[in-house]
């Protein structure tokens, strides 16, 4: 048994490469020898894998598309959104809860007895029962203070009712302190959230839907609606092409700001049949439009000098856009539009 193992070691020592250090122990030399045999065995496989790839035939050419630069020109919301019924009830409940948790109002610290301000205070406190002017007829220190929730159909939580209560209180104070009793002083009310353009249905006006984001849509000479877009010229970046597109389609009477240098989305349209240019003979299979986000600060669109002979334009919200554009077009652009 020992002689067989010794003979195997002698054979291994003879097959060992001469570059190994003779000072290495016998077991390490055997393991190094096995590694060299394994690498030699796998060498043919590596050679076989280095064969040249098969070249594809020249007939397999990708279809050519026209690259367009589109502009998503938007007007951001001008006012806060309308509150939901639950939000109105919650905020009104918070106001009445604050009346219950606050300390009683010390009227004689602010109003001296016998003064006109004291008389005005006594007249108002009889009417509203609380120092707050926008919580309705409620007193947090009466026996019915626990009943601080509104009933169904109550108007105290509506913003219009609160505005009228505040204006009425201010007019009462102004008329009580005025020396001319024959003339009633009127307090200016805040502007309405519904503008004249909303009442008339003027979709070309920027002064509409103040709580929503509006987007500029243009009508092409063929009759369909889209965002302003034009083909990119040679040696032109996407941002430069978008700026040129906006100037040549919607005019230069707008103060705009382009958000970034990267597109916010894209739309791919493939023709049913390849289009052949009669002049150059180039064959195109469709269009690929990349949209750049842009904000309008001032001004208005003007199509009188449009390079594409556009028919009309509208400022529409996201919900309204879906009613004008094609369904396939809307499915590509809806995710880059703001819901509000």
XYZ file of C-alpha atoms in Angstrom:
340
model
C 0.000 0.000 0.000
C 2.822 2.339 0.898
C 4.784 1.430 -2.220
C 1.778 2.220 -4.458
C 1.284 5.630 -2.929
C 4.985 6.385 -3.185
C 5.009 5.499 -6.881
C 2.050 7.801 -7.490
C 3.871 10.594 -5.765
C 6.926 10.007 -7.938
C 4.801 10.204 -11.093
C 3.197 13.397 -9.875
C 6.582 14.868 -9.090
C 7.786 14.086 -12.594
C 4.723 15.717 -14.172
C 4.996 18.760 -11.944
C 6.132 21.891 -13.845
C 9.668 22.974 -13.171
C 8.578 26.479 -12.125
C 7.305 25.214 -8.744
C 9.444 25.927 -5.739
C 11.223 22.742 -4.525
C 10.773 23.990 -0.976
C 6.982 23.520 -1.138
C 5.630 20.518 0.736
C 4.564 17.421 -1.121
C 0.781 17.737 -0.510
C 0.753 21.344 -1.768
C 2.655 20.343 -4.889
C 0.069 17.646 -5.643
C -2.839 20.069 -5.236
C -1.131 22.589 -7.519
C -0.582 19.869 -10.056
C -4.274 18.911 -10.006
C -5.244 22.543 -10.567
C -2.988 22.782 -13.599
C -4.541 19.593 -15.033
C -8.050 20.987 -14.507
C -7.183 24.238 -16.257
C -5.671 22.332 -19.133
C -8.830 20.210 -19.436
C -11.080 23.240 -19.662
C -8.884 25.032 -22.194
C -10.499 23.460 -25.316
C -13.922 24.627 -24.141
C -12.682 28.208 -23.928
C -11.239 28.016 -27.405
C -14.514 26.727 -28.792
C -16.438 29.606 -27.193
C -14.253 32.203 -28.878
C -15.679 31.561 -32.314
C -16.765 34.593 -34.305
C -20.482 35.493 -34.025
C -22.704 34.913 -36.968
C -23.314 38.155 -38.802
C -26.922 39.164 -39.383
C -28.094 39.686 -42.935
C -28.065 43.240 -44.199
C -31.762 43.055 -45.059
C -32.804 43.153 -41.329
C -32.907 46.962 -40.928
C -34.830 48.671 -38.146
C -37.721 50.914 -39.256
C -37.022 54.647 -39.449
C -39.182 57.076 -37.431
C -39.399 60.864 -37.546
C -38.187 62.333 -34.236
C -40.336 65.229 -32.990
C -39.917 67.644 -30.076
C -43.160 68.289 -28.200
C -43.998 70.934 -25.594
C -46.289 70.372 -22.595
C -47.000 74.020 -21.743
C -48.918 74.313 -18.462
C -50.366 76.981 -16.205
C -50.136 75.907 -12.529
C -53.086 76.306 -10.115
C -53.682 79.859 -8.913
C -55.742 79.064 -5.790
C -56.178 76.147 -3.422
C -58.512 73.351 -4.378
C -62.102 73.079 -3.162
C -62.551 71.190 0.093
C -64.435 67.930 0.263
C -67.525 67.734 2.548
C -65.624 65.610 5.060
C -62.774 68.137 5.167
C -65.188 71.015 5.757
C -66.858 69.178 8.635
C -63.511 68.192 10.149
C -62.043 71.717 10.086
C -65.240 73.171 11.552
C -65.178 70.568 14.321
C -61.581 71.564 15.094
C -62.649 75.195 15.501
C -65.410 74.353 17.959
C -63.120 71.973 19.805
C -60.631 74.814 20.201
C -63.404 76.921 21.754
C -64.029 74.184 24.315
C -60.345 73.817 25.210
C -59.466 77.534 25.341
C -59.774 79.671 28.476
C -62.781 82.005 28.779
C -62.448 85.374 27.094
C -61.706 88.146 29.618
C -63.667 90.984 28.057
C -62.846 93.641 30.664
C -59.147 93.198 29.966
C -59.748 94.404 26.395
C -62.874 96.577 26.708
C -63.330 99.205 29.379
C -66.795 99.449 30.849
C -69.028 102.100 29.397
C -66.947 102.613 26.259
C -68.325 102.244 22.691
C -66.160 99.148 22.233
C -67.792 97.575 25.300
C -71.259 98.348 23.950
C -70.342 96.882 20.553
C -68.992 93.752 22.239
C -72.192 93.214 24.238
C -74.343 93.540 21.123
C -72.289 90.979 19.200
C -71.960 88.457 22.011
C -75.752 88.285 22.310
C -75.992 87.310 18.653
C -73.192 84.759 18.286
C -72.654 83.715 21.961
C -68.895 83.306 21.489
C -65.869 85.525 20.711
C -65.142 83.514 17.544
C -66.840 84.872 14.455
C -66.828 81.773 12.217
C -68.110 78.918 14.425
C -71.808 79.734 14.339
C -74.140 80.195 17.308
C -72.184 78.224 19.884
C -70.930 78.765 23.439
C -68.363 76.373 24.837
C -69.380 77.149 28.446
C -73.141 76.678 28.233
C -74.996 73.583 29.308
C -75.237 72.403 25.680
C -71.501 72.809 24.980
C -71.254 69.079 24.343
C -73.425 69.472 21.243
C -70.613 70.813 19.040
C -71.320 68.757 15.902
C -73.292 70.078 12.961
C -76.486 68.483 11.758
C -76.948 67.228 8.228
C -77.481 70.097 5.811
C -76.073 72.810 8.099
C -74.327 75.694 6.314
C -71.991 76.821 9.091
C -69.088 74.766 7.691
C -69.400 76.179 4.159
C -66.685 78.725 3.212
C -69.297 81.063 1.703
C -71.217 81.164 4.999
C -68.024 81.924 6.936
C -67.144 84.763 4.566
C -70.590 86.315 4.954
C -70.363 86.032 8.749
C -66.979 87.770 8.833
C -68.098 90.517 6.443
C -71.321 91.089 8.400
C -69.370 91.386 11.634
C -66.935 93.869 10.078
C -69.757 95.963 8.610
C -71.524 96.075 11.966
C -68.392 97.380 13.663
C -67.681 99.934 10.931
C -71.234 101.314 10.946
C -71.371 101.456 14.748
C -68.187 103.526 14.991
C -68.972 105.749 11.994
C -70.086 109.319 12.682
C -72.195 109.504 9.509
C -75.153 107.249 10.306
C -76.949 108.025 7.039
C -74.352 106.206 4.939
C -73.808 102.480 5.379
C -70.241 101.361 4.888
C -69.744 98.215 2.817
C -66.802 95.891 3.330
C -65.261 94.531 0.084
C -65.766 90.827 -0.286
C -63.098 88.412 -1.599
C -63.067 87.551 -5.279
C -65.137 84.617 -6.410
C -63.465 81.313 -7.152
C -65.570 81.081 -10.319
C -64.434 83.576 -12.964
C -66.262 85.114 -15.908
C -64.417 82.743 -18.256
C -65.835 79.798 -16.298
C -69.361 81.166 -16.595
C -69.010 81.807 -20.332
C -67.186 78.536 -21.038
C -64.245 80.331 -22.670
C -61.621 77.588 -23.012
C -59.114 79.903 -24.695
C -58.753 82.029 -21.559
C -56.084 81.436 -18.930
C -58.363 82.941 -16.276
C -60.437 79.783 -15.818
C -60.373 76.729 -13.541
C -58.102 78.571 -11.118
C -57.745 75.517 -8.871
C -56.608 73.201 -11.702
C -53.557 72.885 -13.948
C -54.261 73.931 -17.539
C -52.385 72.646 -20.603
C -52.091 74.176 -24.063
C -53.586 72.058 -26.844
C -53.504 73.061 -30.507
C -55.637 71.877 -33.411
C -53.719 70.801 -36.498
C -54.778 71.568 -40.045
C -56.088 67.984 -40.301
C -58.473 68.691 -37.398
C -57.069 66.586 -34.533
C -55.886 68.003 -31.187
C -52.394 67.537 -29.773
C -49.579 69.231 -27.886
C -47.383 71.570 -29.978
C -44.694 69.477 -31.722
C -42.330 69.742 -34.703
C -39.527 67.579 -36.185
C -36.025 68.016 -34.795
C -33.527 69.562 -37.191
C -29.909 68.482 -37.664
C -27.415 69.232 -34.868
C -30.227 70.415 -32.595
C -30.792 69.298 -29.012
C -34.200 68.309 -27.716
C -34.496 71.445 -25.575
C -33.508 73.725 -28.452
C -36.032 72.017 -30.704
C -38.757 72.393 -28.056
C -38.033 76.118 -27.672
C -38.171 76.570 -31.443
C -41.392 74.556 -31.623
C -43.070 76.728 -29.010
C -42.058 79.938 -30.785
C -43.121 78.750 -34.248
C -46.462 77.252 -33.197
C -47.815 79.349 -30.296
C -45.976 82.602 -30.991
C -43.484 84.641 -28.989
C -45.981 86.658 -26.916
C -45.493 84.412 -23.894
C -43.070 84.446 -20.988
C -42.251 80.757 -20.512
C -39.772 78.670 -18.545
C -38.665 75.192 -19.599
C -38.318 72.939 -16.565
C -35.357 70.737 -17.549
C -33.268 69.186 -20.293
C -34.862 65.716 -20.260
C -38.244 64.699 -21.695
C -41.153 64.029 -19.356
C -42.724 61.439 -21.667
C -43.000 60.264 -25.249
C -45.554 59.153 -27.812
C -44.984 56.656 -30.635
C -47.241 56.652 -33.680
C -46.793 53.981 -36.363
C -48.318 54.461 -39.794
C -50.425 51.726 -41.304
C -48.250 51.913 -44.404
C -44.695 53.300 -44.655
C -44.630 56.893 -45.848
C -42.368 57.681 -48.803
C -41.150 61.249 -49.266
C -41.753 62.323 -52.856
C -38.724 64.636 -52.868
C -35.994 62.708 -51.053
C -37.407 59.202 -51.377
C -36.897 58.529 -47.655
C -39.166 55.918 -46.107
C -40.553 56.550 -42.596
C -42.750 54.226 -40.581
C -44.146 56.795 -38.141
C -43.305 59.452 -35.565
C -41.714 59.449 -32.122
C -42.488 62.575 -30.105
C -40.591 63.459 -26.917
C -42.295 66.039 -24.680
C -40.583 68.762 -22.645
C -42.346 70.304 -19.633
C -42.751 74.084 -19.766
C -44.453 76.688 -17.557
C -46.142 79.877 -18.707
C -45.638 82.971 -16.543
C -47.425 85.626 -18.598
C -48.831 86.238 -22.057
C -51.095 84.254 -24.335
C -50.787 81.916 -27.312
C -50.976 83.433 -30.802
C -51.503 81.223 -33.861
C -51.503 84.004 -36.447
C -47.887 83.304 -37.450
C -47.912 79.544 -36.894
C -45.560 77.594 -39.144
C -47.858 74.544 -39.209
C -51.052 76.502 -40.015
C -52.793 75.507 -36.798
C -56.534 76.156 -36.591
C -57.262 76.735 -32.912
C -55.923 76.365 -29.370
C -57.440 75.657 -25.946
C -56.298 75.697 -22.320
C -57.669 72.463 -20.865
C -57.361 70.431 -17.685
C -56.430 66.759 -17.640
C -60.061 65.631 -17.551
C -60.949 67.866 -20.492
C -57.965 66.736 -22.574
C -59.282 63.171 -22.642
C -62.398 64.434 -24.470
C -60.463 66.106 -27.307
C -57.433 63.951 -28.150
C -57.432 60.446 -29.612
C -57.606 57.556 -27.095
C -54.211 56.155 -28.132
C -52.615 59.598 -27.810
C -54.149 60.133 -24.361
C -52.934 56.741 -23.122
C -49.349 57.860 -23.796
C -49.583 61.336 -22.222
C -51.954 60.896 -19.261
C -49.272 59.779 -16.794
C -47.236 62.973 -17.226
C -50.212 65.273 -16.515
C -51.132 66.510 -13.044
C -54.471 65.334 -11.651
C -55.082 68.716 -10.050
